[in-house]
mmCIF file of C-alpha atoms and ligand atoms in Angstrom:
data_model
loop_
_atom_site.group_PDB
_atom_site.id
_atom_site.type_symbol
_atom_site.label_atom_id
_atom_site.label_comp_id
_atom_site.label_asym_id
_atom_site.label_seq_id
_atom_site.Cartn_x
_atom_site.Cartn_y
_atom_site.Cartn_z
ATOM 1 C CA UNK A 1 0.000 0.000 0.000
ATOM 2 C CA UNK A 2 1.109 3.588 -0.683
ATOM 3 C CA UNK A 3 2.209 6.047 1.974
ATOM 4 C CA UNK A 4 -0.571 8.591 1.394
ATOM 5 C CA UNK A 5 -2.492 10.111 4.271
ATOM 6 C CA UNK A 6 -5.355 12.563 4.035
ATOM 7 C CA UNK A 7 -6.038 15.070 6.806
ATOM 8 C CA UNK A 8 -9.244 17.077 6.691
ATOM 9 C CA UNK A 9 -9.068 20.232 8.818
ATOM 10 C CA UNK A 10 -5.299 20.484 8.269
ATOM 11 C CA UNK A 11 -5.492 24.248 8.803
ATOM 12 C CA UNK A 12 -6.930 23.790 12.319
ATOM 13 C CA UNK A 13 -5.076 23.312 15.587
ATOM 14 C CA UNK A 14 -4.990 19.502 15.568
ATOM 15 C CA UNK A 15 -4.594 19.221 11.801
ATOM 16 C CA UNK A 16 -1.446 21.335 11.878
ATOM 17 C CA UNK A 17 0.176 19.384 14.727
ATOM 18 C CA UNK A 18 -0.823 16.063 13.177
ATOM 19 C CA UNK A 19 0.583 17.063 9.779
ATOM 20 C CA UNK A 20 3.881 17.935 11.454
ATOM 21 C CA UNK A 21 4.004 14.510 13.108
ATOM 22 C CA UNK A 22 3.138 12.598 9.918
ATOM 23 C CA UNK A 23 5.645 14.541 7.812
ATOM 24 C CA UNK A 24 8.284 13.558 10.367
ATOM 25 C CA UNK A 25 7.177 9.952 9.904
ATOM 26 C CA UNK A 26 7.708 10.322 6.124
ATOM 27 C CA UNK A 27 4.090 10.076 4.974
ATOM 28 C CA UNK A 28 2.840 11.879 1.849
ATOM 29 C CA UNK A 29 0.520 14.307 3.564
ATOM 30 C CA UNK A 30 -2.514 15.566 1.643
ATOM 31 C CA UNK A 31 -4.353 18.326 3.451
ATOM 32 C CA UNK A 32 -7.909 19.387 2.709
ATOM 33 C CA UNK A 33 -8.532 23.120 3.016
ATOM 34 C CA UNK A 34 -11.598 25.182 2.215
ATOM 35 C CA UNK A 35 -11.388 27.553 -0.719
ATOM 36 C CA UNK A 36 -12.900 30.354 1.357
ATOM 37 C CA UNK A 37 -10.758 29.713 4.426
ATOM 38 C CA UNK A 38 -9.548 32.989 5.975
ATOM 39 C CA UNK A 39 -5.892 32.131 6.249
ATOM 40 C CA UNK A 40 -5.444 28.384 5.876
ATOM 41 C CA UNK A 41 -1.660 28.418 6.193
ATOM 42 C CA UNK A 42 -1.159 30.516 9.298
ATOM 43 C CA UNK A 43 -0.667 27.581 11.715
ATOM 44 C CA UNK A 44 1.250 25.517 9.167
ATOM 45 C CA UNK A 45 3.575 28.473 8.591
ATOM 46 C CA UNK A 46 4.215 28.741 12.334
ATOM 47 C CA UNK A 47 5.261 25.074 12.311
ATOM 48 C CA UNK A 48 7.291 25.573 9.105
ATOM 49 C CA UNK A 49 5.564 22.755 7.196
ATOM 50 C CA UNK A 50 3.384 24.528 4.592
ATOM 51 C CA UNK A 51 5.623 23.562 1.682
ATOM 52 C CA UNK A 52 5.676 19.905 2.724
ATOM 53 C CA UNK A 53 1.925 19.380 2.354
ATOM 54 C CA UNK A 54 -0.039 18.787 -0.837
ATOM 55 C CA UNK A 55 -3.198 20.844 -0.543
ATOM 56 C CA UNK A 56 -6.592 19.959 -1.932
ATOM 57 C CA UNK A 57 -9.054 22.817 -1.976
ATOM 58 C CA UNK A 58 -12.561 21.624 -1.203
ATOM 59 C CA UNK A 59 -15.362 21.931 1.283
ATOM 60 C CA UNK A 60 -16.230 18.850 3.303
ATOM 61 C CA UNK A 61 -19.782 19.029 1.992
ATOM 62 C CA UNK A 62 -18.597 18.446 -1.621
ATOM 63 C CA UNK A 63 -19.136 14.728 -1.730
ATOM 64 C CA UNK A 64 -18.197 14.101 -5.354
ATOM 65 C CA UNK A 65 -14.825 15.745 -4.862
ATOM 66 C CA UNK A 66 -14.070 13.745 -1.727
ATOM 67 C CA UNK A 67 -15.168 10.569 -3.445
ATOM 68 C CA UNK A 68 -12.853 11.312 -6.375
ATOM 69 C CA UNK A 69 -9.965 12.016 -4.033
ATOM 70 C CA UNK A 70 -10.337 8.776 -2.078
ATOM 71 C CA UNK A 71 -10.648 6.809 -5.323
ATOM 72 C CA UNK A 72 -7.506 8.453 -6.702
ATOM 73 C CA UNK A 73 -5.233 8.421 -3.653
ATOM 74 C CA UNK A 74 -6.454 5.253 -1.890
ATOM 75 C CA UNK A 75 -4.838 6.604 1.278
ATOM 76 C CA UNK A 76 -3.297 4.418 3.933
ATOM 77 C CA UNK A 77 -4.878 6.605 6.608
ATOM 78 C CA UNK A 78 -7.674 9.165 6.594
ATOM 79 C CA UNK A 79 -7.895 11.544 9.581
ATOM 80 C CA UNK A 80 -11.192 13.366 9.679
ATOM 81 C CA UNK A 81 -10.492 16.431 11.801
ATOM 82 C CA UNK A 82 -12.494 19.050 9.906
ATOM 83 C CA UNK A 83 -15.581 20.218 11.719
ATOM 84 C CA UNK A 84 -17.721 23.149 12.610
ATOM 85 C CA UNK A 85 -16.046 22.842 16.004
ATOM 86 C CA UNK A 86 -17.374 25.838 17.906
ATOM 87 C CA UNK A 87 -20.104 24.717 20.318
ATOM 88 C CA UNK A 88 -21.688 28.140 20.857
ATOM 89 C CA UNK A 89 -22.002 28.753 17.098
ATOM 90 C CA UNK A 90 -23.680 25.358 16.651
ATOM 91 C CA UNK A 91 -26.742 26.716 18.506
ATOM 92 C CA UNK A 92 -27.029 29.447 15.856
ATOM 93 C CA UNK A 93 -26.592 27.111 12.919
ATOM 94 C CA UNK A 94 -27.502 23.523 13.821
ATOM 95 C CA UNK A 95 -28.263 22.418 10.269
ATOM 96 C CA UNK A 96 -24.902 23.524 8.893
ATOM 97 C CA UNK A 97 -23.154 21.992 11.900
ATOM 98 C CA UNK A 98 -24.839 18.666 11.206
ATOM 99 C CA UNK A 99 -24.014 18.806 7.508
ATOM 100 C CA UNK A 100 -20.282 19.215 8.126
ATOM 101 C CA UNK A 101 -19.888 17.189 11.308
ATOM 102 C CA UNK A 102 -22.201 14.305 10.461
ATOM 103 C CA UNK A 103 -23.390 14.063 6.831
ATOM 104 C CA UNK A 104 -19.846 14.571 5.515
ATOM 105 C CA UNK A 105 -18.597 11.741 7.707
ATOM 106 C CA UNK A 106 -21.196 9.372 6.261
ATOM 107 C CA UNK A 107 -20.028 10.366 2.772
ATOM 108 C CA UNK A 108 -16.360 9.782 3.574
ATOM 109 C CA UNK A 109 -17.089 6.391 5.134
ATOM 110 C CA UNK A 110 -19.246 5.376 2.203
ATOM 111 C CA UNK A 111 -16.521 6.359 -0.238
ATOM 112 C CA UNK A 112 -13.895 4.407 1.736
ATOM 113 C CA UNK A 113 -16.199 1.360 1.757
ATOM 114 C CA UNK A 114 -16.733 1.493 -1.990
ATOM 115 C CA UNK A 115 -13.359 2.714 -3.255
ATOM 116 C CA UNK A 116 -10.628 2.043 -0.727
ATOM 117 C CA UNK A 117 -11.727 -0.449 1.944
ATOM 118 C CA UNK A 118 -8.178 -0.884 3.293
ATOM 119 C CA UNK A 119 -7.929 2.784 4.300
ATOM 120 C CA UNK A 120 -7.770 3.263 8.063
ATOM 121 C CA UNK A 121 -10.214 5.966 9.172
ATOM 122 C CA UNK A 122 -9.948 8.189 12.261
ATOM 123 C CA UNK A 123 -12.949 10.193 13.440
ATOM 124 C CA UNK A 124 -12.433 13.192 15.742
ATOM 125 C CA UNK A 125 -15.069 12.476 18.361
ATOM 126 C CA UNK A 126 -15.440 14.585 21.457
ATOM 127 C CA UNK A 127 -16.126 14.541 25.199
ATOM 128 C CA UNK A 128 -18.956 17.018 24.500
ATOM 129 C CA UNK A 129 -20.978 13.916 23.463
ATOM 130 C CA UNK A 130 -21.295 13.035 27.184
ATOM 131 C CA UNK A 131 -23.037 16.362 27.697
ATOM 132 C CA UNK A 132 -25.046 16.731 30.856
ATOM 133 C CA UNK A 133 -23.785 14.089 33.295
ATOM 134 C CA UNK A 134 -25.783 15.060 36.388
ATOM 135 C CA UNK A 135 -27.710 11.775 36.246
ATOM 136 C CA UNK A 136 -24.533 9.628 36.294
ATOM 137 C CA UNK A 137 -23.218 8.143 39.544
ATOM 138 C CA UNK A 138 -19.701 7.835 38.184
ATOM 139 C CA UNK A 139 -18.473 11.256 37.108
ATOM 140 C CA UNK A 140 -15.237 10.089 35.507
ATOM 141 C CA UNK A 141 -16.095 9.194 31.940
ATOM 142 C CA UNK A 142 -14.856 6.302 29.873
ATOM 143 C CA UNK A 143 -15.845 4.444 26.683
ATOM 144 C CA UNK A 144 -18.769 2.759 28.511
ATOM 145 C CA UNK A 145 -20.324 5.920 29.970
ATOM 146 C CA UNK A 146 -23.703 7.021 28.706
ATOM 147 C CA UNK A 147 -23.855 9.880 26.203
ATOM 148 C CA UNK A 148 -26.282 12.728 26.807
ATOM 149 C CA UNK A 149 -25.406 15.487 24.289
ATOM 150 C CA UNK A 150 -26.797 18.965 24.921
ATOM 151 C CA UNK A 151 -25.677 21.002 21.908
ATOM 152 C CA UNK A 152 -26.137 20.688 18.135
ATOM 153 C CA UNK A 153 -22.341 20.255 17.935
ATOM 154 C CA UNK A 154 -22.398 17.294 20.332
ATOM 155 C CA UNK A 155 -25.429 15.704 18.664
ATOM 156 C CA UNK A 156 -23.812 15.901 15.228
ATOM 157 C CA UNK A 157 -20.576 14.427 16.579
ATOM 158 C CA UNK A 158 -22.445 11.625 18.349
ATOM 159 C CA UNK A 159 -24.182 10.627 15.142
ATOM 160 C CA UNK A 160 -20.830 10.548 13.310
ATOM 161 C CA UNK A 161 -19.409 8.506 16.189
ATOM 162 C CA UNK A 162 -22.088 5.853 15.683
ATOM 163 C CA UNK A 163 -21.643 5.876 11.881
ATOM 164 C CA UNK A 164 -17.931 5.257 12.409
ATOM 165 C CA UNK A 165 -18.792 2.262 14.599
ATOM 166 C CA UNK A 166 -21.359 1.059 12.062
ATOM 167 C CA UNK A 167 -18.838 0.973 9.224
ATOM 168 C CA UNK A 168 -16.502 -0.954 11.509
ATOM 169 C CA UNK A 169 -19.005 -3.556 12.714
ATOM 170 C CA UNK A 170 -21.183 -3.681 9.589
ATOM 171 C CA UNK A 171 -18.590 -3.536 6.801
ATOM 172 C CA UNK A 172 -15.300 -4.435 8.486
ATOM 173 C CA UNK A 173 -13.732 -1.037 7.715
ATOM 174 C CA UNK A 174 -10.882 -0.001 10.026
ATOM 175 C CA UNK A 175 -12.737 2.930 11.555
ATOM 176 C CA UNK A 176 -11.814 4.292 14.988
ATOM 177 C CA UNK A 177 -13.102 7.065 17.205
ATOM 178 C CA UNK A 178 -10.852 9.115 19.426
ATOM 179 C CA UNK A 179 -13.115 10.568 22.132
ATOM 180 C CA UNK A 180 -10.884 13.486 22.919
ATOM 181 C CA UNK A 181 -11.364 15.702 25.925
ATOM 182 C CA UNK A 182 -10.415 19.379 25.569
ATOM 183 C CA UNK A 183 -6.900 19.923 24.339
ATOM 184 C CA UNK A 184 -5.186 23.203 23.860
ATOM 185 C CA UNK A 185 -1.949 24.770 22.758
ATOM 186 C CA UNK A 186 -0.474 27.888 21.172
ATOM 187 C CA UNK A 187 -2.322 27.158 17.914
ATOM 188 C CA UNK A 188 -5.778 27.018 19.526
ATOM 189 C CA UNK A 189 -8.511 28.994 17.696
ATOM 190 C CA UNK A 190 -9.194 32.526 18.913
ATOM 191 C CA UNK A 191 -12.807 31.836 19.907
ATOM 192 C CA UNK A 192 -11.969 29.078 22.404
ATOM 193 C CA UNK A 193 -11.948 29.995 26.076
ATOM 194 C CA UNK A 194 -8.320 29.106 26.935
ATOM 195 C CA UNK A 195 -6.941 31.197 24.077
ATOM 196 C CA UNK A 196 -9.400 33.973 24.868
ATOM 197 C CA UNK A 197 -8.193 34.079 28.487
ATOM 198 C CA UNK A 198 -4.465 34.002 27.714
ATOM 199 C CA UNK A 199 -4.656 36.468 24.851
ATOM 200 C CA UNK A 200 -7.091 38.659 26.787
ATOM 201 C CA UNK A 201 -4.946 38.796 29.930
ATOM 202 C CA UNK A 202 -1.807 39.693 27.963
ATOM 203 C CA UNK A 203 -3.823 42.376 26.236
ATOM 204 C CA UNK A 204 -5.074 43.582 29.644
ATOM 205 C CA UNK A 205 -1.490 43.975 30.842
ATOM 206 C CA UNK A 206 -0.738 46.122 27.800
ATOM 207 C CA UNK A 207 -3.942 48.088 27.321
ATOM 208 C CA UNK A 208 -6.041 47.749 30.488
ATOM 209 C CA UNK A 209 -8.979 46.304 28.539
ATOM 210 C CA UNK A 210 -10.927 43.631 30.496
ATOM 211 C CA UNK A 211 -11.818 40.132 29.296
ATOM 212 C CA UNK A 212 -15.502 39.160 29.066
ATOM 213 C CA UNK A 213 -16.429 35.527 29.764
ATOM 214 C CA UNK A 214 -19.484 33.291 30.255
ATOM 215 C CA UNK A 215 -19.735 30.553 32.888
ATOM 216 C CA UNK A 216 -16.422 30.505 34.759
ATOM 217 C CA UNK A 217 -17.470 27.520 36.876
ATOM 218 C CA UNK A 218 -17.520 24.992 33.982
ATOM 219 C CA UNK A 219 -14.878 22.359 34.592
ATOM 220 C CA UNK A 220 -12.856 20.702 31.869
ATOM 221 C CA UNK A 221 -10.192 18.037 31.556
ATOM 222 C CA UNK A 222 -7.558 19.993 29.596
ATOM 223 C CA UNK A 223 -4.734 18.251 27.756
ATOM 224 C CA UNK A 224 -1.976 19.307 25.405
ATOM 225 C CA UNK A 225 -2.862 19.183 21.689
ATOM 226 C CA UNK A 226 0.554 17.889 20.617
ATOM 227 C CA UNK A 227 0.243 14.927 23.014
ATOM 228 C CA UNK A 228 -3.206 14.180 21.679
ATOM 229 C CA UNK A 229 -2.341 14.095 17.957
ATOM 230 C CA UNK A 230 0.347 11.562 18.756
ATOM 231 C CA UNK A 231 -2.451 9.435 20.158
ATOM 232 C CA UNK A 232 -4.564 9.837 16.985
ATOM 233 C CA UNK A 233 -1.721 8.331 14.982
ATOM 234 C CA UNK A 234 -1.210 5.514 17.482
ATOM 235 C CA UNK A 235 -4.916 4.642 17.324
ATOM 236 C CA UNK A 236 -4.589 4.016 13.576
ATOM 237 C CA UNK A 237 -1.400 1.986 14.036
ATOM 238 C CA UNK A 238 -3.228 -0.670 16.057
ATOM 239 C CA UNK A 239 -4.083 -4.001 14.458
ATOM 240 C CA UNK A 240 -7.796 -3.566 15.198
ATOM 241 C CA UNK A 241 -9.978 -0.492 15.116
ATOM 242 C CA UNK A 242 -11.533 0.623 18.380
ATOM 243 C CA UNK A 243 -12.813 3.631 20.336
ATOM 244 C CA UNK A 244 -10.643 5.408 22.891
ATOM 245 C CA UNK A 245 -11.093 8.129 25.475
ATOM 246 C CA UNK A 246 -8.114 10.476 25.531
ATOM 247 C CA UNK A 247 -7.931 12.628 28.650
ATOM 248 C CA UNK A 248 -5.609 13.601 31.495
ATOM 249 C CA UNK A 249 -7.875 12.493 34.372
ATOM 250 C CA UNK A 250 -7.787 15.942 36.004
ATOM 251 C CA UNK A 251 -10.435 18.650 35.716
ATOM 252 C CA UNK A 252 -10.145 22.365 36.458
ATOM 253 C CA UNK A 253 -12.708 25.152 36.314
ATOM 254 C CA UNK A 254 -12.298 28.106 33.982
ATOM 255 C CA UNK A 255 -11.820 30.237 37.095
ATOM 256 C CA UNK A 256 -8.934 27.993 38.171
ATOM 257 C CA UNK A 257 -7.480 28.269 34.663
ATOM 258 C CA UNK A 258 -7.621 32.075 34.976
ATOM 259 C CA UNK A 259 -5.940 31.962 38.392
ATOM 260 C CA UNK A 260 -3.114 29.754 37.058
ATOM 261 C CA UNK A 261 -2.593 32.030 34.052
ATOM 262 C CA UNK A 262 -2.530 35.157 36.237
ATOM 263 C CA UNK A 263 0.082 33.533 38.450
ATOM 264 C CA UNK A 264 2.359 32.945 35.455
ATOM 265 C CA UNK A 265 1.799 36.483 34.268
ATOM 266 C CA UNK A 266 2.516 37.897 37.720
ATOM 267 C CA UNK A 267 -0.863 39.590 37.636
ATOM 268 C CA UNK A 268 -2.421 39.840 41.096
ATOM 269 C CA UNK A 269 -6.217 39.589 41.041
ATOM 270 C CA UNK A 270 -9.031 39.294 43.578
ATOM 271 C CA UNK A 271 -12.472 37.874 42.863
ATOM 272 C CA UNK A 272 -15.402 40.005 44.014
ATOM 273 C CA UNK A 273 -19.190 39.688 43.682
ATOM 274 C CA UNK A 274 -21.093 36.564 42.763
ATOM 275 C CA UNK A 275 -23.203 35.141 39.928
ATOM 276 C CA UNK A 276 -23.535 37.534 37.036
ATOM 277 C CA UNK A 277 -21.805 40.286 39.010
ATOM 278 C CA UNK A 278 -18.667 38.295 39.678
ATOM 279 C CA UNK A 279 -15.466 39.980 38.547
ATOM 280 C CA UNK A 280 -11.725 39.701 38.936
ATOM 281 C CA UNK A 281 -10.095 42.995 39.871
ATOM 282 C CA UNK A 282 -6.549 44.248 40.405
ATOM 283 C CA UNK A 283 -5.263 45.719 43.671
ATOM 284 C CA UNK A 284 -6.134 49.140 42.195
ATOM 285 C CA UNK A 285 -9.722 47.876 41.619
ATOM 286 C CA UNK A 286 -9.461 47.773 37.838
ATOM 287 C CA UNK A 287 -11.665 45.064 36.250
ATOM 288 C CA UNK A 288 -9.678 42.239 34.655
ATOM 289 C CA UNK A 289 -12.389 39.613 34.090
ATOM 290 C CA UNK A 290 -16.096 40.424 33.745
ATOM 291 C CA UNK A 291 -18.804 37.759 33.621
ATOM 292 C CA UNK A 292 -21.344 38.460 30.885
ATOM 293 C CA UNK A 293 -24.723 36.775 30.583
ATOM 294 C CA UNK A 294 -24.797 36.835 26.772
ATOM 295 C CA UNK A 295 -21.676 34.661 26.706
ATOM 296 C CA UNK A 296 -23.345 31.758 28.522
ATOM 297 C CA UNK A 297 -24.306 28.808 26.312
ATOM 298 C CA UNK A 298 -28.062 28.070 26.034
ATOM 299 C CA UNK A 299 -27.324 24.685 27.631
ATOM 300 C CA UNK A 300 -23.927 24.370 29.225
ATOM 301 C CA UNK A 301 -21.864 21.274 29.907
ATOM 302 C CA UNK A 302 -20.571 22.042 33.374
ATOM 303 C CA UNK A 303 -18.254 19.144 34.138
ATOM 304 C CA UNK A 304 -16.108 16.832 31.991
ATOM 305 C CA UNK A 305 -13.460 14.499 33.369
ATOM 306 C CA UNK A 306 -12.059 11.576 31.381
ATOM 307 C CA UNK A 307 -10.602 8.185 32.187
ATOM 308 C CA UNK A 308 -8.156 7.054 29.507
ATOM 309 C CA UNK A 309 -7.192 3.719 31.163
ATOM 310 C CA UNK A 310 -8.177 1.795 28.023
ATOM 311 C CA UNK A 311 -5.741 3.809 25.877
ATOM 312 C CA UNK A 312 -3.087 3.493 28.555
ATOM 313 C CA UNK A 313 -3.571 -0.280 28.667
ATOM 314 C CA UNK A 314 -3.881 -1.058 24.936
ATOM 315 C CA UNK A 315 -1.563 1.607 23.533
ATOM 316 C CA UNK A 316 0.644 2.418 26.493
ATOM 317 C CA UNK A 317 -0.209 6.087 26.149
ATOM 318 C CA UNK A 318 0.153 8.650 28.898
ATOM 319 C CA UNK A 319 -0.037 12.427 28.497
ATOM 320 C CA UNK A 320 3.453 13.960 28.574
ATOM 321 C CA UNK A 321 2.406 17.493 29.507
ATOM 322 C CA UNK A 322 0.230 18.790 32.334
ATOM 323 C CA UNK A 323 -1.997 21.863 32.403
ATOM 324 C CA UNK A 324 0.699 24.106 33.893
ATOM 325 C CA UNK A 325 3.218 23.310 31.143
ATOM 326 C CA UNK A 326 0.515 23.842 28.545
ATOM 327 C CA UNK A 327 -0.445 27.264 29.954
ATOM 328 C CA UNK A 328 3.235 28.258 30.022
ATOM 329 C CA UNK A 329 3.641 27.269 26.359
ATOM 330 C CA UNK A 330 0.532 29.223 25.355
ATOM 331 C CA UNK A 331 1.635 32.321 27.278
ATOM 332 C CA UNK A 332 5.115 32.316 25.768
ATOM 333 C CA UNK A 333 3.710 31.997 22.254
ATOM 334 C CA UNK A 334 1.148 34.737 22.807
ATOM 335 C CA UNK A 335 3.638 37.160 24.383
ATOM 336 C CA UNK A 336 5.969 36.638 21.476
ATOM 337 C CA UNK A 337 3.166 37.265 19.011
ATOM 338 C CA UNK A 338 2.031 40.367 20.867
ATOM 339 C CA UNK A 339 5.550 41.805 20.807
ATOM 340 C CA UNK A 340 5.942 41.007 17.091
ATOM 341 C CA UNK A 341 2.611 42.610 16.190
ATOM 342 C CA UNK A 342 3.430 45.714 18.201
ATOM 343 C CA UNK A 343 6.896 46.123 16.738
ATOM 344 C CA UNK A 344 5.329 45.770 13.262
ATOM 345 C CA UNK A 345 2.874 48.536 14.120
ATOM 346 C CA UNK A 346 5.735 50.763 15.279
ATOM 347 C CA UNK A 347 7.640 50.201 12.009
ATOM 348 C CA UNK A 348 4.503 51.006 9.980
HETATM 349 P P1 NAP B 1 -10.296 23.723 14.689
HETATM 350 O O1 NAP B 1 -8.991 24.369 15.040
HETATM 351 O O2 NAP B 1 -11.553 24.492 14.836
HETATM 352 O O3 NAP B 1 -10.168 23.180 13.201
HETATM 353 C C1 NAP B 1 -11.281 22.798 12.443
HETATM 354 C C2 NAP B 1 -10.826 22.595 11.027
HETATM 355 O O4 NAP B 1 -11.943 22.177 10.228
HETATM 356 C C3 NAP B 1 -10.257 23.849 10.357
HETATM 357 O O5 NAP B 1 -9.135 23.472 9.591
HETATM 358 C C4 NAP B 1 -11.383 24.298 9.461
HETATM 359 O O6 NAP B 1 -10.974 25.013 8.328
HETATM 360 C C5 NAP B 1 -11.927 22.939 9.032
HETATM 361 N N1 NAP B 1 -13.289 23.035 8.480
HETATM 362 C C6 NAP B 1 -14.370 23.557 9.084
HETATM 363 N N2 NAP B 1 -15.429 23.469 8.267
HETATM 364 C C7 NAP B 1 -15.000 22.892 7.118
HETATM 365 C C8 NAP B 1 -15.611 22.551 5.885
HETATM 366 N N3 NAP B 1 -16.889 22.817 5.676
HETATM 367 N N4 NAP B 1 -14.874 21.966 4.908
HETATM 368 C C9 NAP B 1 -13.560 21.716 5.111
HETATM 369 N N5 NAP B 1 -12.903 22.031 6.268
HETATM 370 C C10 NAP B 1 -13.617 22.603 7.251
HETATM 371 O O7 NAP B 1 -10.492 22.379 15.541
HETATM 372 P P2 NAP B 1 -9.394 21.509 16.331
HETATM 373 O O8 NAP B 1 -9.299 22.016 17.717
HETATM 374 O O9 NAP B 1 -8.202 21.354 15.502
HETATM 375 O O10 NAP B 1 -10.169 20.116 16.421
HETATM 376 C C11 NAP B 1 -10.029 19.117 15.422
HETATM 377 C C12 NAP B 1 -11.205 18.164 15.504
HETATM 378 O O11 NAP B 1 -11.266 17.569 16.797
HETATM 379 C C13 NAP B 1 -12.553 18.822 15.288
HETATM 380 O O12 NAP B 1 -13.355 17.907 14.587
HETATM 381 C C14 NAP B 1 -13.091 19.030 16.687
HETATM 382 O O13 NAP B 1 -14.499 19.040 16.678
HETATM 383 C C15 NAP B 1 -12.537 17.813 17.387
HETATM 384 N N6 NAP B 1 -12.287 17.954 18.816
HETATM 385 C C16 NAP B 1 -11.507 18.985 19.275
HETATM 386 C C17 NAP B 1 -11.263 19.097 20.629
HETATM 387 C C18 NAP B 1 -10.371 20.198 21.176
HETATM 388 O O14 NAP B 1 -10.379 20.401 22.391
HETATM 389 N N7 NAP B 1 -9.585 20.857 20.366
HETATM 390 C C19 NAP B 1 -11.805 18.167 21.517
HETATM 391 C C20 NAP B 1 -12.560 17.120 21.002
HETATM 392 C C21 NAP B 1 -12.789 17.014 19.651
HETATM 393 P P3 NAP B 1 -10.851 26.631 8.312
HETATM 394 O O15 NAP B 1 -9.408 26.904 8.621
HETATM 395 O O16 NAP B 1 -11.221 26.971 6.922
HETATM 396 O O17 NAP B 1 -11.794 27.164 9.308
#
């Protein structure tokens, strides 16, 4: 079999890190990017790998094009990372979210079944599929835990999760789900809360502008994106396809994440008020963080903690980085970027 791999969503956080890993492993990396993408190469440029990827310009909803591509390349591995991945936006546009996150997956699987049945398929599933877990006795989630999705994003991903299983059990396709808990890094999208906090706090230190956030009591199990893409590859290197939870086993609230970040930035804050009037302020009483009602999700997932024992047992995987190292990496990257942008502005 050839050495071709296809990555959808190669311009996203995980796609970029995964491409870097697979290039290092000497695969021919084909990356799918949208024609109307804002700046598809920005992350790949940061990693210095843009020239090493063969790009295919198409939207995930263009089935004929994807079908043609799979027929032509017959890839060894297909990583489906493209998605409408922003949970809050999925409430505004559930139909589009389902089209990209679910219908496209059915099309890819169907094309693999008909044209390239030896291709190994990876589906980017998510801990958001567990959703509201209040009813569960065991709050640490594994592959056996019940799903209870509470957003259009999670519902679309859950459907794709089951289609991936169906093509495995029904047609014998090597199709695996990685149920990944939140993972972050310097290349995280601007709209995600960790990036928003780190970027916002650095901006506060420079301009005094506060950061507006929704529910700061949501807890997440946050891992490092580079660790997690390594796991995606390992999942497809197994002899048999399977589903795996990938998580660190530790959960922190957004408020705790803010406190850790402030500590690294040497920014002293105090929390005052409660509920919608809660704020973080400096010693001079300047607002740093302001809670804003409009930024709450219509239905929030308040607690997600994962148990990746299965992956540890069958693949021998353990996360290399912890949340503190990850925050440090993100801060260093952001500070560097901030300085570069400002020096550019001065030159202009
Ligand atoms: P991301 O940074 O938001 O990247 C999403 C990628 O999908 C981008 O490259 C985007 O392209 C592409 N895309 C979106 N709509 C598309 C379309 N219609 N056609 C083709 N490409 C399209 O997400 P990520 O953090 O890397 O996550 C990767 C995958 O893992 C996603 O499926 C996400 O849902 C899932 N996941 C992520 C996490 C996490 O914590 N990061 C956790 C669990 C699961 P543009 O550059 O054009 O926007």
